[in-house]
XYZ file of C-alpha atoms in Angstrom:
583
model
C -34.745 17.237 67.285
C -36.809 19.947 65.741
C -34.366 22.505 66.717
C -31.493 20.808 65.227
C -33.334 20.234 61.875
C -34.137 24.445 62.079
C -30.345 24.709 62.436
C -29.140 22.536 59.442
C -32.188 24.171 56.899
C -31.056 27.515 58.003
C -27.368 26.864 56.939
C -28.308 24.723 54.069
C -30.407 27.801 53.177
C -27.369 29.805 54.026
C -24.981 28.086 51.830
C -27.232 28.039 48.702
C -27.746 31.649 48.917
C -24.135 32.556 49.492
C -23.086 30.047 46.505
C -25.783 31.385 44.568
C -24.133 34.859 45.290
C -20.657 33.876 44.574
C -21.889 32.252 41.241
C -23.348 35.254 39.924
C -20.800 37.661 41.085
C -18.340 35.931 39.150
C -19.844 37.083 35.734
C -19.556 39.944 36.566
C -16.004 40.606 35.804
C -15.835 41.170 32.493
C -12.950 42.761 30.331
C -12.344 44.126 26.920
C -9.445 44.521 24.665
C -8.993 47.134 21.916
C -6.060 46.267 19.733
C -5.670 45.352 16.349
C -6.779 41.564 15.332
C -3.764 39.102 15.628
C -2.608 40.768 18.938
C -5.971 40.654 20.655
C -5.889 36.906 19.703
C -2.695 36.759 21.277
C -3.674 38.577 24.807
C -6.612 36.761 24.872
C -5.258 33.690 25.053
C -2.555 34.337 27.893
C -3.170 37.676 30.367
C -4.032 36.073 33.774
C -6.942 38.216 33.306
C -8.746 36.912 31.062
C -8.014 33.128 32.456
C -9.199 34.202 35.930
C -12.409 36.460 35.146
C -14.916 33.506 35.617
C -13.235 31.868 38.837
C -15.900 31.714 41.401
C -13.471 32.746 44.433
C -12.689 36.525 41.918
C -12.879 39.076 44.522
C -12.831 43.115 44.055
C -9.473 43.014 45.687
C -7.894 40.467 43.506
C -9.749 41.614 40.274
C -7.632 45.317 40.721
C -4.261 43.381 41.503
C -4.892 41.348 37.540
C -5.876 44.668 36.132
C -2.235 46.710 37.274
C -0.441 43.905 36.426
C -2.246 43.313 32.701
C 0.203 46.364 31.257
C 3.637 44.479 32.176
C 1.989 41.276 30.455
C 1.211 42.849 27.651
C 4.151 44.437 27.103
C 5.889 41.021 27.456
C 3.635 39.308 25.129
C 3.538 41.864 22.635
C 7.977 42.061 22.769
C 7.642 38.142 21.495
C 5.809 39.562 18.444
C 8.609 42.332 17.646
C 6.892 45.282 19.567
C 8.797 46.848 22.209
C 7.379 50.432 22.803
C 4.003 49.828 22.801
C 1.583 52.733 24.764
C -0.983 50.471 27.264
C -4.236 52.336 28.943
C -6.412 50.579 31.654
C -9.626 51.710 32.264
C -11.734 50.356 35.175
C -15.350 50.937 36.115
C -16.199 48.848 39.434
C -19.160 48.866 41.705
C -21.845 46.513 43.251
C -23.470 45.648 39.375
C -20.259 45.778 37.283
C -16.612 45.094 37.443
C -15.186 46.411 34.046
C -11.387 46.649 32.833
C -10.893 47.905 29.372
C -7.500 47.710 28.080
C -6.910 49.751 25.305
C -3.229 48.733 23.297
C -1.140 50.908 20.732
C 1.680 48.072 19.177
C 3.779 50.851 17.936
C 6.026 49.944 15.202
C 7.066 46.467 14.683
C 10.925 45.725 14.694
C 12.430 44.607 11.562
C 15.437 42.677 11.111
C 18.122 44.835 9.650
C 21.314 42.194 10.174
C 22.295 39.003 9.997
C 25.795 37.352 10.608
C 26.252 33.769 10.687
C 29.523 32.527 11.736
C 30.585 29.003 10.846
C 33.551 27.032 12.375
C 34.419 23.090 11.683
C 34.461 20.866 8.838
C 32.077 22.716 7.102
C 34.662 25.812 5.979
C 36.879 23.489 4.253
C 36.440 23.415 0.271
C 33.948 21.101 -0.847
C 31.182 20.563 -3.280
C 28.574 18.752 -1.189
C 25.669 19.876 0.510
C 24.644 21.670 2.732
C 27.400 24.751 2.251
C 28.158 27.820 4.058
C 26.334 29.552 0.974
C 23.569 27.712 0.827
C 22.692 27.825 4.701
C 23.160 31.757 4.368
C 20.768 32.342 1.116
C 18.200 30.203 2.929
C 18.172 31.952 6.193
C 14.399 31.958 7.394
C 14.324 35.269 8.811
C 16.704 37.667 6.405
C 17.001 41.331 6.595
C 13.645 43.440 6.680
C 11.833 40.780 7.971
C 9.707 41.800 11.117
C 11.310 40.045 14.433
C 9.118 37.756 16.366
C 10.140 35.755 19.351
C 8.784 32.327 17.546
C 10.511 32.708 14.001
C 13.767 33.537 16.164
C 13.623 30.117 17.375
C 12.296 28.570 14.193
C 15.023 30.101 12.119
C 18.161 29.074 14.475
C 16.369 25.420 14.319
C 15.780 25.385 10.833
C 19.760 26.074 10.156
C 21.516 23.578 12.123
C 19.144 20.775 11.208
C 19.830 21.440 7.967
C 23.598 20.419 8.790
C 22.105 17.366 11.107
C 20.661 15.640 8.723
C 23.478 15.816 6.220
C 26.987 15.393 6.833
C 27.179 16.858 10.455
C 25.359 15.136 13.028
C 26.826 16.550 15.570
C 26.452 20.611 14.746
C 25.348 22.650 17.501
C 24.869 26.237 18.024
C 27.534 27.967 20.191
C 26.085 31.114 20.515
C 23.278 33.479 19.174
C 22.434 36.884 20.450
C 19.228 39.412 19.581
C 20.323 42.989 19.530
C 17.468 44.886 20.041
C 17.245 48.950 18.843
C 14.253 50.309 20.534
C 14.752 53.696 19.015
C 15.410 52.711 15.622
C 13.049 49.410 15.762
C 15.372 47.386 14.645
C 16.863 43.943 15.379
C 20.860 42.767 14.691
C 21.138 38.600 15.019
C 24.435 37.039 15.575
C 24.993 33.247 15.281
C 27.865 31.024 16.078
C 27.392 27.941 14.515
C 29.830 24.331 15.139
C 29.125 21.932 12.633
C 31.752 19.303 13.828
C 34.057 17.108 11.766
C 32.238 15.456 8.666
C 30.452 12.193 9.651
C 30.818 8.718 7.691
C 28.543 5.577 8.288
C 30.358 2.746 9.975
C 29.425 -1.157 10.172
C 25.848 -2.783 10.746
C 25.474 -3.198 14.702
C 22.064 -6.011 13.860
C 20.545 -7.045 16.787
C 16.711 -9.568 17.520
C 17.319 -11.844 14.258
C 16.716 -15.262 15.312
C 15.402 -17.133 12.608
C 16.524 -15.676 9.673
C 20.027 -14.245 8.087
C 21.870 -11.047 8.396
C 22.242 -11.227 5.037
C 18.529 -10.078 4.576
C 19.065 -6.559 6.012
C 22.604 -6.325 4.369
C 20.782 -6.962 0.835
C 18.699 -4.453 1.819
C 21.084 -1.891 2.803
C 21.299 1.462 0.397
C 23.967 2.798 2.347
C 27.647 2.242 1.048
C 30.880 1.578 3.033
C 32.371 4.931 4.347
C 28.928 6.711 2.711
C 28.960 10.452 4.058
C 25.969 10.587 7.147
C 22.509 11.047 5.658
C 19.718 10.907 7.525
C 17.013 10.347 4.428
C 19.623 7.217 3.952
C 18.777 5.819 7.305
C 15.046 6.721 6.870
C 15.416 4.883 3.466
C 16.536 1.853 4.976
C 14.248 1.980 7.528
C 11.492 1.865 5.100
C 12.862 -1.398 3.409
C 13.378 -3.377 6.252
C 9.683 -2.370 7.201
C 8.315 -3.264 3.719
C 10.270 -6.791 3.399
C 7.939 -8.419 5.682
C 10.153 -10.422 7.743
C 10.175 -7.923 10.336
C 7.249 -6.569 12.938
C 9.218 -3.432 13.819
C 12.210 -1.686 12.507
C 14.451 0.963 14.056
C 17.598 2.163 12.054
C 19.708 4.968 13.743
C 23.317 6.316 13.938
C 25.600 5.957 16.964
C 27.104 9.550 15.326
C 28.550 10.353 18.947
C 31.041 6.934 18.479
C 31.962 8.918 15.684
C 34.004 11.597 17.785
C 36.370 9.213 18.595
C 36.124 6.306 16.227
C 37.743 7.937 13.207
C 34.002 10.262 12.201
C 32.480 6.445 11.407
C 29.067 6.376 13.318
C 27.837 2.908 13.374
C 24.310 1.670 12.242
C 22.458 0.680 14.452
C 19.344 -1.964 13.456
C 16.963 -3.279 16.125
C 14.480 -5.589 14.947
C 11.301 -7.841 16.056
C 10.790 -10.429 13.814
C 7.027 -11.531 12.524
C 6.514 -15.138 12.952
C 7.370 -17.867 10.985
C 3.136 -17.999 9.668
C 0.459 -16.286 9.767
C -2.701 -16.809 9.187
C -5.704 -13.646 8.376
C -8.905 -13.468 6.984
C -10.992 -10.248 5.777
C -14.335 -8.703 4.414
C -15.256 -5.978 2.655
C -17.408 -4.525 -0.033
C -16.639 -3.178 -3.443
C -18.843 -0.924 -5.928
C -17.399 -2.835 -8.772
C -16.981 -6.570 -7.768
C -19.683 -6.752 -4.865
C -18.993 -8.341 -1.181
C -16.150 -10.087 -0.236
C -14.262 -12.562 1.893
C -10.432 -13.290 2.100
C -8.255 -15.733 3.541
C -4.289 -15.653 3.561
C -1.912 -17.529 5.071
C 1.847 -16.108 4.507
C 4.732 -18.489 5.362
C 8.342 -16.165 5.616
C 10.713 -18.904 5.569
C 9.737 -21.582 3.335
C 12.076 -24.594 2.868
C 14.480 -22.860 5.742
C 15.701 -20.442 2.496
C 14.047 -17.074 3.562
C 11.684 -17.073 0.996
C 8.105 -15.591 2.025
C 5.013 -17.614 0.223
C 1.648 -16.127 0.371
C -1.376 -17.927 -0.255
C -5.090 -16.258 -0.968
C -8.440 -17.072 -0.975
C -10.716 -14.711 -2.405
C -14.523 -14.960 -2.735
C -16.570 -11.701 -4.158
C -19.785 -11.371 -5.807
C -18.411 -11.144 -8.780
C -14.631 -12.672 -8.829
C -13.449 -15.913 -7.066
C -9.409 -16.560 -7.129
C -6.666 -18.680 -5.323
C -3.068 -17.659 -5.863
C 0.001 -18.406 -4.375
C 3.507 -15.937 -4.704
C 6.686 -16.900 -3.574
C 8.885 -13.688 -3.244
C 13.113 -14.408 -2.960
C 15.057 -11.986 -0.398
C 16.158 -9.297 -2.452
C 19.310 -9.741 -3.668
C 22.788 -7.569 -2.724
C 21.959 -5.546 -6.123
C 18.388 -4.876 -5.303
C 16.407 -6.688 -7.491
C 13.391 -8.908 -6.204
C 12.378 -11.755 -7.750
C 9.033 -13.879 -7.134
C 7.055 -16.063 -9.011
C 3.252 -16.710 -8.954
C 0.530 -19.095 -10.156
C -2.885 -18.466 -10.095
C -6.473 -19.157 -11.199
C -9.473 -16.403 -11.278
C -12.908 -16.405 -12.086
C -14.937 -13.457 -13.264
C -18.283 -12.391 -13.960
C -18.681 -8.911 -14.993
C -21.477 -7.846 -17.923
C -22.666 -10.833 -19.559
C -19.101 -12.329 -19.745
C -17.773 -15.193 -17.780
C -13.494 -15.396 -17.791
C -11.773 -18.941 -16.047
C -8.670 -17.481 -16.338
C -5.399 -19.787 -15.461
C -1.254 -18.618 -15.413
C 1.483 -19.140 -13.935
C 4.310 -16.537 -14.120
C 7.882 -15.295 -13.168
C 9.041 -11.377 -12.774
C 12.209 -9.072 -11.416
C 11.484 -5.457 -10.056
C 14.033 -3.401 -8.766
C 14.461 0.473 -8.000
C 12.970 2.494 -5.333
C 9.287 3.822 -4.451
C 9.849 7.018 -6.466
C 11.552 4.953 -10.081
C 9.973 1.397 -9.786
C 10.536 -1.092 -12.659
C 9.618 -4.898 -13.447
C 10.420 -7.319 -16.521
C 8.154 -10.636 -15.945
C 7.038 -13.275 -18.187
C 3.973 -15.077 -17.952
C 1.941 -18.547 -19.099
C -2.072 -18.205 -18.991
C -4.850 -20.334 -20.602
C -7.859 -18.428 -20.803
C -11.794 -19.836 -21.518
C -14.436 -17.369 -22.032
C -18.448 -17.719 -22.305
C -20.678 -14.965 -23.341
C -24.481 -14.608 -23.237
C -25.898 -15.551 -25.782
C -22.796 -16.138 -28.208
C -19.678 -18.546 -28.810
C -17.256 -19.644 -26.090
C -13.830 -19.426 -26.609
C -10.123 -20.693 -25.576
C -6.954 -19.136 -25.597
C -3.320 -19.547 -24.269
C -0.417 -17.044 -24.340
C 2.716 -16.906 -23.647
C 4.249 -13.310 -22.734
C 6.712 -11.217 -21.943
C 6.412 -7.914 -19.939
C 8.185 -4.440 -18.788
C 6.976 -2.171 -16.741
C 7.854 1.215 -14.877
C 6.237 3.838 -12.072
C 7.612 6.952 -11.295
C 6.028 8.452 -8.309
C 6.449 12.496 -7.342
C 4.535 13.400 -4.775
C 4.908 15.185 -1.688
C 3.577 12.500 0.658
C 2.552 8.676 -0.503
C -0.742 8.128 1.187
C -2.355 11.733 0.889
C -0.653 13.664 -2.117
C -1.509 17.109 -2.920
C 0.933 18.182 -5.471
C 3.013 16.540 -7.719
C 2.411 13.273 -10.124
C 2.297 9.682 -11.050
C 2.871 8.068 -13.908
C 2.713 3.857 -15.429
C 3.583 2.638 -18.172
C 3.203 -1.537 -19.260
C 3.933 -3.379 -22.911
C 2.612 -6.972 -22.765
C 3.236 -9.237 -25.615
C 3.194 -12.719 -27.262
C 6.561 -12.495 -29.532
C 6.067 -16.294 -30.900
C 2.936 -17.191 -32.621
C 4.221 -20.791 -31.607
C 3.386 -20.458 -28.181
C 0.144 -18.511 -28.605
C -2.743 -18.199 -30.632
C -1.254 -15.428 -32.022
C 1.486 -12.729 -31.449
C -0.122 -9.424 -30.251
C 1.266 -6.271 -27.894
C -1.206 -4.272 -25.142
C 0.139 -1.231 -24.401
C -0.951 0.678 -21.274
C 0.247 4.189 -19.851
C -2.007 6.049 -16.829
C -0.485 9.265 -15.121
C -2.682 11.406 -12.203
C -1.555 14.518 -11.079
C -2.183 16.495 -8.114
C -1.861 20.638 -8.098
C -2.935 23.138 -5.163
C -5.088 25.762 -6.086
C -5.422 27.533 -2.582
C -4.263 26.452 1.017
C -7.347 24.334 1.213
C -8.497 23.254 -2.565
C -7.010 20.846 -4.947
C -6.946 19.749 -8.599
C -6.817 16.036 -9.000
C -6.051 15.034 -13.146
C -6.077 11.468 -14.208
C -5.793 10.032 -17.891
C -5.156 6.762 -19.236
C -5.068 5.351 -22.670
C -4.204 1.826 -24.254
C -4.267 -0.185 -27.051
C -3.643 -3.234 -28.158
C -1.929 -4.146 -31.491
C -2.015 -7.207 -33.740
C -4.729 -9.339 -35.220
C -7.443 -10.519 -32.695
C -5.338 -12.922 -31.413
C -5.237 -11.523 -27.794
C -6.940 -12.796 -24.603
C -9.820 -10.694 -22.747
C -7.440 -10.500 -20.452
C -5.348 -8.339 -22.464
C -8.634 -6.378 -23.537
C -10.147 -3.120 -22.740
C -13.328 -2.120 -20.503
C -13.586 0.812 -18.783
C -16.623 1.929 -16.012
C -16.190 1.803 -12.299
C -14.730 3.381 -9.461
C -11.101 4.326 -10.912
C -12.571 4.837 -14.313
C -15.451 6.535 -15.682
C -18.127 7.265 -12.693
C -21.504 6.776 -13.060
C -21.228 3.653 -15.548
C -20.794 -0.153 -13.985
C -17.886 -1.694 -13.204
C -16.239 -2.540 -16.939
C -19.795 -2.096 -18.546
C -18.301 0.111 -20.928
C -16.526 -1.971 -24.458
C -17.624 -3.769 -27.418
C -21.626 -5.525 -27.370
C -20.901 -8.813 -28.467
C -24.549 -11.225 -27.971
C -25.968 -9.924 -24.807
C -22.297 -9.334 -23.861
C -19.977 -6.771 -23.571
C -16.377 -7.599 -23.966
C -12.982 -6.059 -23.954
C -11.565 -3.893 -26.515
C -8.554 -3.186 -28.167
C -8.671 1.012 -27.366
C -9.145 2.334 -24.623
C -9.532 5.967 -23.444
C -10.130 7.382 -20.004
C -9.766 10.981 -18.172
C -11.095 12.761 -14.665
C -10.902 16.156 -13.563
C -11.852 16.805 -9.657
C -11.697 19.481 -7.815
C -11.500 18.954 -3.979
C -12.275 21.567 -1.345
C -10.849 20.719 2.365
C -13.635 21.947 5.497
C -11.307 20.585 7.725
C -7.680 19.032 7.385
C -9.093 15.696 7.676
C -12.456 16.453 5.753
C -13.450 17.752 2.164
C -16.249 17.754 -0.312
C -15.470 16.970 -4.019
C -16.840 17.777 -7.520
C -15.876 15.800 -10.873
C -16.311 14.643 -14.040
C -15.318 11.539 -15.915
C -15.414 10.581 -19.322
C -13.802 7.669 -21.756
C -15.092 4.400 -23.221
C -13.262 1.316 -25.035
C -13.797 0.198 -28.478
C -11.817 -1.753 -31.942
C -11.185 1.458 -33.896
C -9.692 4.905 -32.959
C -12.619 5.546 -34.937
C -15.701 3.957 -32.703
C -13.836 5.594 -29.569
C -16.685 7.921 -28.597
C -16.099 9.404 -24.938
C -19.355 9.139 -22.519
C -19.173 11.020 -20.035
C -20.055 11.101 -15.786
C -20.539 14.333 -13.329
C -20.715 13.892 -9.751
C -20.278 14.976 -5.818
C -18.015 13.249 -3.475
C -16.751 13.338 0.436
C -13.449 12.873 0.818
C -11.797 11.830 4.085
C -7.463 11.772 4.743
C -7.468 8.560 6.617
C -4.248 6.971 7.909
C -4.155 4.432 4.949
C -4.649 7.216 2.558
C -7.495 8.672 1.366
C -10.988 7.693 1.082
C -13.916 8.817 -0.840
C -17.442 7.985 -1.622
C -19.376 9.642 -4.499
C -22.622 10.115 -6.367
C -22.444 10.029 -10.241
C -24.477 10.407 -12.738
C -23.794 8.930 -15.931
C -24.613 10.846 -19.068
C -25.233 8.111 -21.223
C -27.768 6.069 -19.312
C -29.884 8.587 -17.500
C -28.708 6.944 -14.160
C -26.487 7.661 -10.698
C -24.654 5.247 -9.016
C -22.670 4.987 -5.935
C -18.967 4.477 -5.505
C -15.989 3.643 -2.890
C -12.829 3.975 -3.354
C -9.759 3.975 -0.904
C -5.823 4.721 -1.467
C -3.746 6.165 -4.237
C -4.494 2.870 -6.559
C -1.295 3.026 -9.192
C-alpha cells in the first residue's frame, strides 16, 4: 500500500513538473515584426506564427518549420494588398532561455491600377434613358486608374457594379468574366470585365399567399408598384415597408420570382407571404417621463371591426400629470393611397398651475410616403380650463387643419445627416361654430450634419404663432420647457403668468444646438444648449436660455439620451429622457 502511494506521488510529482515545464517553455517563443503600420496589422493577424507561438505542445523543431515558411506567407498576404516584390529577412536566435524570430519586411512599391475595360453585353447596350447606363456604371467604377490594387477592393468593386444593375432593371446580370493582369516590373495592374446584364425585367402579377381573414384588396391598395413597372428593388422594399406598417400583418416578405422572368415574357412575379396578427389584441405598458411623470397604458386594438377591415384602437392612459381615453378607427387605405381615420377623445392635464378637461372628436386624410407626408383633418373640441388662483373658462371650436413632413435623412431611427421639417395651420373659419375665428400656425425643422467620422451637429428650431383675437383654446396655445424644448426649464413652465398660473401663449420661439461625440458606434457623450420662451407680443418674446451634458445611446428603436441641464433663468438643473426622432 505504501509503495503504491510512493509510485502515484512520484508521477503526480512528475507530471506537475513536466507541465510546469511545458507551460513555461511555451512563452518563450516570441517573434517580432518590422514593417510599416497597416501591414504589421495585417501579418499579425494571420502568419501561423504568430497564432501558434503560445501553444503549449511548440517544440524547437516545429518553431523552425513556422519560421521558413513565414516568408511565402508574407509574400501571399502582402500580394492581397497590391505588393508583389517585396524583400523578406528572418532572423532567429534559439537556445535553452530564448526562441526568437524577427522578421524584418520591405513592401516595395505598391501596384497601381493603370486600366480598366468594362465590357457590357445584353439589354443594357440598347438606347435608353433609364438608369443605371453603360456611362454611368463606367464613371462610378470603385477602383479607376491610379488607384493602388488590393485583393479586397478587387472584389468590392466587381460587386459594387453588377448590383448596381440588380437592383434596377436587370435582376438577372452576372459577371462572365474578369481577369487581373499583373506587371511586376512596372507595378502595375490591367482589369478586364465582362459583364451580362440580361434582358430588361418588368414586374408581373401579385402571387398573395397566408390571408385568411381579411381581403386581397388590402395589399393591392397598398401596392406602389404599377402594371408592367420596370424591376426595382427599392419598389419591393417600399412595399414591404407598407404592408409591415398597416398592421394587419405580423410578418411581411415581398420578393421577385425574376428567374420566371426568362421565360415568361421578362415579367417576374411578386411574390407576398404573409402572417396575419390576430383579430385583437390586448397590451398594457409603463414608463416614466421627465415632463408628464409615471405612467400606465392599456390598449386593446381590434383589426377587423364590423367584418369591414377597419382597425380600432382603444387607450387608456394614466400619468402623473395627464389622464386620457381615446379611440381611432383607421379605414384600409384606399387604391389611391390616402388613409382615412377618425378619432374621439377626452384628456386631462395638469401642468403649472393649469388644469385642461379637454373633449373632441375629429376626422382626417393623410396620404404620401415617409419622406413627403401630408394630412387635411377637421376637428370638434370643447375645452374647460381652471387656473390657480384666477377665472375658469369654456371654449368650443370647430377647425379645420393641413399639415405636411418632409423627412431627408440617411436612416429613420438614427440620422446623422440630412433634415426634417413640419409644418401645421389650424383654424376656426366660422365664428358661428366657435367662440371665435382664430389660425395657430406651427413650423419645426432639425437637422443633422457630420463634422468628423465620429462627431455630429444636431440643429433644431421651431416657431409659432397664433393669429386672431383671444378667441383660441389653450389647446391651440403656446408653452415651451421640457425635454424636446428648452432644457433645464419644466415641462411647459415657460408662457404667460396668469394668477399663480402659467398659460399658453400666442408666440412661441424655440432653438437647440448639440454637438454629439461617438466613443463607440453605439455610445456618445453630448454637449448643448437650448434657448426660447412663449409669450402675447413679438415684443415680450425674450429667449431664456439652458446648457447641458448628455449620453447618448443608438438603440434599435432609435436613439436615446439622458441629460443634465441647467437652466439660466432659475439657477437650477434638471434631468431629462428622451427617446426617438419625435417629429
Amino acid at each position: 500500500m505504501t509503495r503504491s502511494l510512493i509510485i502515484c506521488l512520484v508521477l503526480l510529482c512528475w507530471g506537475v513538473l513536466a507541465y510546469a515545464d511545458n507551460a513555461s517553455y511555451s512563452h518563450q517563443y516570441q517573434v517580432e515584426i518590422e514593417a510599416p503600420s497597416p501591414l504589421k496589422t495585417l501579418l499579425e493577424n494571420h502568419l501561423d506564427i504568430i497564432k501558434w507561438r503560445t501553444n503549449p505542445r511548440m517544440s524547437p523543431s516545429e518553431w523552425k518549420r513556422l519560421s521558413a515558411e513565414a516568408p511565402k506567407q508574407i509574400k501571399e498576404l502582402l500580394a492581397t494588398e497590391g505588393y508583389f516584390s517585396p524583400e523578406v529577412s528572418v532572423q532567429s536566435t534559439q537556445n535553452q532561455l530564448e526562441n526568437l524570430t524577427t522578421l524584418s519586411v520591405n513592401p516595395g512599391t505598391p501596384t497601381v491600377v493603370n486600366s480598366v475595360n468594362i465590357t457590357f453585353s445584353g439589354d443594357i447596350t440598347q438606347p435608353h434613358r433609364d438608369l443605371p447606363s453603360i456611362e454611368q456604371l463606367r464613371e462610378e467604377w470603385p477602383l479607376p486608374v491610379g488607384t493602388q490594387f488590393q485583393q479586397a477592393a478587387w472584389t468590392a468593386a466587381k460587386r459594387s457594379l453588377v448590383t448596381k444593375l440588380l437592383v434596377n432593371r436587370y435582376p438577372n446580370a452576372v459577371i462572365t468574366d474578369t481577369k487581373a493582369s499583373i506587371d511586376i516590373q512596372q507595378h502595375t495592374a490591367s482589369l478586364e470585365l465582362t459583364v451580362d446584364s440580361g434582358n430588361t425585367v418588368h414586374f408581373g402579377e401579385l402571387e398573395i399567399e397566408g390571408l385568411e381573414r381579411y381581403p386581397e384588396s388590402i395589399i393591392h391598395n397598398l401596392n406602389p408598384i404599377k402594371p408592367n413597372e420596370v424591376y426595382s428593388q427599392s419598389k419591393l422594399l417600399t412595399f414591404q415597408t407598407r404592408l409591415q406598417e398597416s398592421g394587419y400583418f405580423r410578418t411581411v416578405e415581398v420578393t421577385a420570382d425574376s428567374k420566371a422572368a426568362l421565360t415568361d415574357q421578362q415579367q417576374a412575379p411578386i411574390k407576398i407571404k404573409v402572417n396575419e396578427n390576430q383579430s385583437i389584441k390586448v397590451s398594457t405598458g409603463a414608463g416614466f417621463s421627465t415632463n408628464t411623470g409615471a405612467r400606465t397604458q392599456l390598449t386593446v386594438e381590434h383589426l377587423n371591426v364590423f367584418d369591414r377591415n377597419w382597425r380600432l384602437t382603444s387607450t387608456l392612459r394614466l400619468e402623473q400629470k395627464l389622464q386620457s381615453i381615446s379611440g381611432t378607427i383607421r379605414l384600409p387605405t384606399t387604391a389611391s393611397g390616402y388613409r382615412d381615420s377618425a378619432n374621439i377623445a377626452a384628456t386631462r392635464t395638469e401642468i403649472e398651475g393649469q388644469t385642461t378637461t379637454l373633449t373632441q372628436a375629429g376626422v382626417k386624410r393623410a396620404w404620401g410616403s415617409l419622406k413627403r407626408e401630408q394630412y387635411v383633418g377637421a376637428n370638434l373640441l370643447a375645452e374647460h380650463v381652471n387656473l390657480d388662483s384666477a377665472d375658469s373658462s369654456d371654449t368650443y371650436a370647430a377647425t379645420l387643419g393641413y399639415g405636411i413632413t418632409l423627412r431627408r435623412t440617411d436612416n429613420n431611427l438614427n440620422p446623422t445627416r440630412g433634415y426634417l421639417f413640419n409644418a401645421q395651420f389650424n383654424g376656426a373659419p366660422l365664428a358661428s361654430l366657435s367662440n371665435g375665428t382664430f389660425l395657430q400656425s406651427y413650423l419645426k425643422t432639425q437637422a443633422y450634419y457630420p463634422i468628423t467620422k465620429s462627431t455630429q451637429l444636431i440643429a433644431r428650431a421651431e416657431l409659432g404663432m397664433v393669429s386672431g383675437k383671444n378667441s383660441a383654446p389653450a389647446t391651440f396655445l403656446f408653452r415651451a420647457g421640457g425635454d424636446q424644448s428648452v432644457r433645464g426649464y419644466g415641462y411647459q413652465s415657460l408662457g404667460v403668468t396668469e394668477g399663480d398660473a402659467i398659460v399658453g401663449a400666442r408666440y412661441l420661439t424655440t432653438g437647440s444646438i448639440e454637438i454629439i461625440q461617438w466613443l463607440t458606434p453605439e455610445w456618445g457623450a453630448a454637449i448643448f444648449t437650448d434657448f426660447g420662451n412663449a409669450a402675447n407680443s413679438i415684443k415680450e418674446l425674450k429667449p431664456v436660455y439652458g446648457y447641458g451634458l448628455g449620453a447618448r445611446w443608438k438603440s434599435p428603436v432609435g436613439p436615446i439620451g439622458a441629460d443634465i441641464a441647467y437652466g439660466q433663468a432659475t439657477d437650477d438643473y434638471r434631468l431629462h429622457f428622451n427617446i426617438g426622432v419625435i417629429f
